[in-house]
Coordinates of C-alpha atoms and ligand atoms in Angstrom, one line a residue:
M1286 CA -1.4 17.7 -0.6
I1287 CA 2.0 17.0 0.9
E1288 CA 2.8 13.4 1.3
H1289 CA 5.2 13.1 4.2
I1290 CA 4.4 9.8 5.7
I1291 CA 4.2 6.9 3.3
L1292 CA 4.0 3.2 4.4
C1293 CA 5.9 1.0 1.9
E1294 CA 6.1 -2.8 1.8
D1295 CA 8.8 -3.1 4.3
H1296 CA 9.6 0.4 5.5
L1297 CA 8.2 3.8 6.5
K1298 CA 9.2 6.6 4.2
I1299 CA 9.4 10.0 6.0
L1300 CA 10.0 13.5 4.7
D1301 CA 12.9 14.8 6.8
Q1302 CA 11.5 18.1 8.2
T1303 CA 15.0 19.0 9.6
L1304 CA 16.0 19.8 6.1
L1305 CA 13.0 22.0 5.2
P1306 CA 12.6 24.5 3.5
H1307 CA 16.0 24.1 1.7
E1308 CA 16.0 20.4 0.8
K1309 CA 13.2 17.9 0.2
K1310 CA 14.6 14.6 1.1
Y1311 CA 12.9 11.4 2.3
I1312 CA 14.4 8.9 4.8
E1313 CA 13.6 5.3 5.1
C1314 CA 12.7 3.8 8.6
R1315 CA 13.1 0.0 8.5
T1316 CA 13.4 -0.5 12.3
A1317 CA 11.8 0.9 15.5
E1318 CA 15.2 2.3 16.3
T1319 CA 15.4 4.6 13.2
L1320 CA 11.8 5.7 13.5
I1321 CA 12.4 6.7 17.2
E1322 CA 15.5 8.5 16.2
A1323 CA 13.4 10.4 13.4
M1324 CA 10.8 11.3 16.1
Q1325 CA 13.4 12.5 18.5
S1326 CA 15.4 14.6 16.1
L1327 CA 12.1 16.1 14.8
R1328 CA 12.4 14.6 11.3
I1329 CA 8.8 13.8 11.8
R1330 CA 7.0 15.9 14.4
G1331 CA 3.7 17.5 15.3
A1332 CA 1.3 15.7 17.7
P1333 CA -1.2 14.1 15.1
A1334 CA 1.8 13.2 12.6
L1335 CA 3.5 11.5 15.6
G1336 CA 0.3 9.6 16.2
I1337 CA 0.1 8.3 12.6
A1338 CA 4.0 7.6 12.6
G1339 CA 3.5 5.6 15.9
A1340 CA 0.6 3.6 14.4
Y1341 CA 2.9 2.7 11.4
G1342 CA 5.7 2.1 13.7
V1343 CA 3.7 -0.7 15.1
V1344 CA 3.8 -2.4 11.6
I1345 CA 7.6 -1.9 11.4
A1346 CA 8.1 -3.3 14.9
S1347 CA 6.0 -6.5 13.7
L1348 CA 8.1 -6.8 10.6
E1349 CA 11.5 -6.9 12.5
S1350 CA 10.4 -8.9 15.5
R1351 CA 11.0 -12.7 16.0
T1352 CA 9.2 -12.9 19.3
E1353 CA 6.2 -11.2 21.0
K1354 CA 8.5 -10.0 23.8
E1355 CA 10.7 -8.3 21.2
F1356 CA 7.7 -6.7 19.5
L1357 CA 6.2 -5.3 22.7
E1358 CA 9.6 -3.8 23.9
R1359 CA 9.9 -2.1 20.6
V1360 CA 6.2 -0.8 20.5
E1361 CA 6.7 0.4 24.1
K1362 CA 10.0 2.4 23.0
I1363 CA 8.1 3.9 20.2
K1364 CA 5.2 5.0 22.4
N1365 CA 7.5 6.9 24.7
A1366 CA 9.7 8.4 22.0
R1367 CA 8.3 11.8 22.9
P1368 CA 6.5 12.5 26.1
T1369 CA 4.1 15.5 25.6
A1370 CA 2.0 14.7 22.4
V1371 CA -0.6 12.3 23.6
N1372 CA -1.3 11.3 19.9
L1373 CA 1.7 9.2 19.8
S1374 CA 0.6 6.7 22.5
W1375 CA -3.0 7.0 21.2
G1376 CA -2.0 5.9 17.7
V1377 CA 0.1 3.0 19.0
E1378 CA -2.6 1.8 21.4
K1379 CA -5.3 2.2 18.6
V1380 CA -3.5 -0.3 16.4
L1381 CA -2.6 -2.7 19.3
S1382 CA -6.2 -2.8 20.4
G1383 CA -7.3 -4.0 17.0
I1384 CA -4.9 -7.1 16.6
E1385 CA -4.7 -10.6 18.1
S1386 CA -1.3 -11.4 17.4
Y1387 CA 2.1 -9.6 17.0
K1388 CA 2.4 -11.2 13.6
N1389 CA -0.8 -9.8 12.4
T1390 CA 1.0 -7.3 10.2
E1391 CA -1.8 -7.0 7.5
K1392 CA -4.3 -5.9 9.9
M1393 CA -1.9 -3.5 11.6
R1394 CA -1.3 -1.9 8.2
E1395 CA -5.1 -1.5 7.6
I1396 CA -5.7 0.1 11.0
A1397 CA -2.7 2.4 10.8
K1398 CA -3.7 3.5 7.2
D1399 CA -7.2 4.2 8.4
I1400 CA -5.8 6.4 11.2
H1401 CA -3.9 8.3 8.7
K1402 CA -6.8 8.8 6.3
D1403 CA -9.1 9.7 9.1
D1404 CA -6.9 12.4 10.4
V1405 CA -6.9 14.2 7.1
Q1406 CA -10.8 14.0 7.2
R1407 CA -11.0 15.3 10.8
N1408 CA -8.5 18.1 9.9
K1409 CA -10.9 19.2 7.1
K1410 CA -13.9 19.2 9.5
I1411 CA -11.7 21.4 11.9
G1412 CA -11.2 23.7 9.0
E1413 CA -14.9 23.8 8.2
Y1414 CA -15.8 24.8 11.7
G1415 CA -12.8 27.0 12.4
E1416 CA -13.0 29.2 9.2
K1417 CA -16.2 30.7 10.5
I1418 CA -14.2 32.6 13.2
I1419 CA -12.1 34.2 10.5
N1420 CA -13.5 37.3 8.8
D1421 CA -12.5 38.4 5.3
G1422 CA -9.3 40.6 5.6
D1423 CA -8.2 39.2 9.0
S1424 CA -4.6 38.9 9.9
I1425 CA -4.0 35.6 11.8
L1426 CA -1.1 34.9 14.1
T1427 CA 0.0 31.1 14.4
H1428 CA 2.8 29.5 16.4
C1429 CA 5.1 26.6 15.5
N1430 CA 3.7 24.3 12.7
A1431 CA 0.3 22.9 13.0
G1432 CA 0.0 22.2 9.3
A1433 CA 0.1 19.3 6.9
L1434 CA 3.6 18.5 8.0
A1435 CA 2.3 18.2 11.7
T1436 CA -0.7 16.0 10.8
G1437 CA -1.8 13.4 8.2
G1438 CA -1.5 16.1 5.4
Y1439 CA -4.0 19.1 5.9
G1440 CA -3.4 20.6 9.3
T1441 CA -5.2 21.8 12.4
A1442 CA -4.5 25.6 12.8
L1443 CA -3.3 25.7 9.2
G1444 CA -6.3 23.6 8.2
V1445 CA -8.5 26.4 9.4
I1446 CA -6.3 28.9 7.5
R1447 CA -6.4 26.8 4.4
T1448 CA -10.1 26.4 4.5
A1449 CA -10.6 30.2 5.0
W1450 CA -8.3 30.8 2.0
E1451 CA -10.1 28.2 -0.2
K1452 CA -13.2 30.2 0.6
N1453 CA -11.7 33.2 -0.8
K1454 CA -11.2 35.1 2.4
K1455 CA -8.4 37.5 2.0
I1456 CA -6.2 36.7 4.9
T1457 CA -2.6 37.3 6.0
V1458 CA -0.7 34.9 8.3
F1459 CA 2.0 36.0 10.7
A1460 CA 4.1 33.0 11.4
D1461 CA 6.0 33.2 14.7
E1462 CA 9.5 31.9 13.8
T1463 CA 9.2 29.6 16.9
R1464 CA 12.6 29.4 18.5
P1465 CA 14.7 27.4 19.0
L1466 CA 13.9 25.1 16.1
C1467 CA 12.1 27.5 13.9
Q1468 CA 9.1 25.4 13.0
G1469 CA 7.3 28.6 12.1
A1470 CA 9.9 30.2 10.0
R1471 CA 11.0 27.0 8.1
L1472 CA 7.8 24.8 8.0
T1473 CA 4.7 26.9 8.5
A1474 CA 6.1 29.7 6.1
W1475 CA 7.1 26.9 3.5
E1476 CA 3.6 25.3 3.5
L1477 CA 1.9 28.7 3.2
R1478 CA 4.3 29.7 0.4
E1479 CA 3.6 26.5 -1.5
E1480 CA -0.1 27.6 -1.6
N1481 CA 0.6 31.3 -2.2
I1482 CA -1.2 32.1 1.2
P1483 CA 0.2 35.6 2.2
C1484 CA 2.5 35.1 5.1
K1485 CA 5.2 37.0 7.0
V1486 CA 7.5 35.4 9.5
I1487 CA 7.9 37.5 12.7
P1488 CA 10.4 37.1 15.6
D1489 CA 8.6 35.4 18.6
S1490 CA 9.1 38.5 20.7
A1491 CA 7.2 40.9 18.1
A1492 CA 3.8 39.2 18.8
G1493 CA 2.9 41.4 21.7
F1494 CA 3.9 44.6 19.9
L1495 CA 1.8 43.7 16.8
M1496 CA -1.2 42.7 18.8
H1497 CA -0.9 46.1 20.8
I1498 CA -0.9 48.2 17.6
G1499 CA -3.9 46.1 16.2
E1500 CA -2.1 44.2 13.5
I1501 CA -3.5 40.8 14.6
D1502 CA -7.1 40.0 14.6
V1503 CA -7.1 36.3 15.9
V1504 CA -4.4 33.8 17.1
I1505 CA -4.8 30.0 16.3
T1506 CA -2.5 27.4 17.4
G1507 CA -2.4 23.6 17.5
A1508 CA -2.0 21.5 20.6
D1509 CA 0.1 18.4 21.7
R1510 CA -2.2 17.5 24.7
I1511 CA -5.4 18.9 26.0
A1512 CA -6.5 18.2 29.7
M1513 CA -10.0 17.5 30.7
N1514 CA -10.4 21.1 32.0
G1515 CA -9.1 22.7 28.9
D1516 CA -5.5 23.4 29.9
T1517 CA -3.5 22.9 26.7
A1518 CA 0.2 21.8 26.1
N1519 CA 1.6 23.2 22.9
K1520 CA 5.0 24.5 21.7
I1521 CA 7.0 26.7 24.0
G1522 CA 5.8 30.3 23.6
T1523 CA 2.0 29.5 23.3
Y1524 CA 1.2 30.6 27.0
T1525 CA 3.0 33.8 26.3
L1526 CA 0.9 34.4 23.3
S1527 CA -2.3 33.5 25.1
V1528 CA -1.6 36.1 27.8
L1529 CA -0.7 38.9 25.3
A1530 CA -3.9 37.9 23.4
K1531 CA -6.1 38.4 26.5
E1532 CA -4.3 41.6 27.5
N1533 CA -5.0 43.0 24.0
N1534 CA -8.7 41.7 23.5
V1535 CA -7.5 39.4 20.6
P1536 CA -9.4 36.0 20.5
F1537 CA -7.1 33.0 21.1
Y1538 CA -8.2 29.6 19.7
I1539 CA -6.6 26.2 19.7
A1540 CA -7.4 23.8 16.9
A1541 CA -7.0 20.1 17.5
P1542 CA -8.7 16.7 16.8
L1543 CA -10.4 14.8 19.7
S1544 CA -7.4 12.3 19.6
T1545 CA -5.4 15.2 21.4
F1546 CA -7.7 15.2 24.4
D1547 CA -6.1 13.1 27.3
R1548 CA -8.8 11.6 29.7
N1549 CA -6.0 10.9 32.2
S1550 CA -5.0 14.5 32.6
I1551 CA -7.3 16.3 34.8
S1552 CA -5.4 19.6 34.4
G1553 CA -2.4 20.9 32.9
K1554 CA -0.5 19.9 36.1
D1555 CA -0.8 16.2 34.9
I1556 CA 1.0 16.9 31.6
K1557 CA 4.6 16.0 31.3
I1558 CA 6.7 18.6 29.5
E1559 CA 9.6 17.5 27.3
Y1560 CA 12.9 19.3 28.0
R1561 CA 15.4 19.1 25.1
D1562 CA 19.0 19.2 24.6
E1563 CA 20.5 22.7 25.6
K1564 CA 22.5 22.7 22.4
E1565 CA 19.2 23.5 20.5
V1566 CA 19.3 26.9 22.3
L1567 CA 23.0 27.5 22.5
Y1568 CA 23.7 26.9 18.8
F1569 CA 22.2 28.0 15.5
Y1570 CA 22.7 25.8 12.5
G1571 CA 25.7 24.2 14.0
K1572 CA 27.4 27.5 15.2
R1573 CA 27.4 28.6 18.8
V1574 CA 25.8 31.8 19.4
A1575 CA 25.6 31.8 23.2
A1576 CA 28.4 32.8 25.6
D1577 CA 29.9 30.0 27.7
V1578 CA 26.7 29.4 29.9
P1579 CA 24.3 26.6 30.1
A1580 CA 20.8 26.8 28.7
L1581 CA 17.2 25.6 29.7
N1582 CA 15.1 24.2 26.9
P1583 CA 11.5 23.3 27.7
A1584 CA 9.9 22.3 24.3
F1585 CA 6.3 23.0 25.5
D1586 CA 4.2 25.0 27.8
I1587 CA 0.8 24.8 29.3
T1588 CA -1.9 27.4 28.4
P1589 CA -4.4 27.6 31.2
H1590 CA -8.0 27.2 29.9
E1591 CA -8.9 30.8 31.1
Y1592 CA -6.8 32.2 28.4
I1593 CA -8.6 30.1 25.6
T1594 CA -11.3 31.5 23.6
G1595 CA -12.4 28.4 22.1
I1596 CA -11.1 24.8 21.0
I1597 CA -11.8 24.0 17.4
T1598 CA -12.5 20.4 16.9
E1599 CA -13.8 18.0 14.2
K1600 CA -17.1 17.9 16.1
G1601 CA -17.3 21.6 16.6
I1602 CA -15.9 24.5 18.6
I1603 CA -15.9 23.8 22.3
S1604 CA -16.4 27.0 24.4
P1605 CA -16.2 27.6 28.2
P1606 CA -17.0 26.1 30.6
Y1607 CA -14.5 23.5 29.3
E1608 CA -14.8 20.8 32.0
K1609 CA -18.4 20.3 31.2
N1610 CA -18.3 20.9 27.4
I1611 CA -15.2 18.7 26.9
K1612 CA -16.9 15.8 28.8
E1613 CA -20.0 16.4 26.5
I1614 CA -18.1 16.3 23.2
L1615 CA -16.0 13.2 24.3
K1616 CA -19.1 11.1 25.0
Ligands
LIG703 O1 8.2 19.8 18.9 P1 7.2 19.8 17.8 O2 7.6 20.4 16.5 O3 6.7 18.3 17.6 O4 6.0 20.5 18.3 C1 4.8 20.6 17.5 C2 3.8 21.6 18.1 O5 4.0 22.1 19.1 C3 2.6 21.7 17.3 O6 2.0 23.0 17.5 C4 1.5 20.8 17.8 O7 2.0 19.4 17.8 C5 0.3 20.8 17.1 S1 0.5 20.0 15.5 C6 -1.1 19.9 14.7

């Protein structure tokens, strides 16, 4: 199992995902500021992993704050470091709701570590439920990275794939490269390679063609926030995949823990989409590839619930009608 978020005595150790797959280097976050920088630069990323880092971030904020006011200001900044992944504020709030004072650092550690451990267990349950939709010999398409690196250490969409592999199903994974930051080509492919799970990276734009010629049996992605009607925010390009999947009769699944559901979002319209620096699109590894024009860089999109075959959670697979069944599972 990849250990990529480690809480030490006075700092948080994080595997810098921007350097993967070429370099495996850890950074040390000793302040809320360095942690926020790490989140915003995607050194740590993926909704459940952000939730865990946010929970540990409360510990870091407690260690460096001299007054409650300072502590609360830092915690608020951590909570808002990235807007789309609901797990981030969820993780922060969960720690805050379990303490009585901003100096209660030991209690914070305990809660944050539990959140981390619990996430891995929940991912494994997602894997158990999800692997049933995978047949021996299937080719699975996934987008972005919803693996160990994006979670506490096992994965949601990749957790399903891992479990199917552990059960000796002969599968092949197509990993969308996931422009502009290539989480699929760099991170998903790296994770699968580490475990010898057969994987091919494809350009994002190849997915439709491969579905059309029958090369893809099922699509599984993660989620950053799921609204109460099932509309799902995930990495930009997910919506396109879902439409292509419907057109080509390929089942399209989302895999996510219940912490990704947002009771305050009635539909996808309520979800804030993060827009990132245009340089991520205009440049590739420091070299400008685009002509002298501006770019637009939405980091996420919304997949309307009508395009989703099922949502795989740690409590089972949610099928339509989503509004009714999500309410039921969250009770
Ligand atoms: O911008 P990122 O890399 O944080 O985006 C991550 C994704 O979109 C993941 O697919 C999502 O968080 C699910 S992670 C289990």
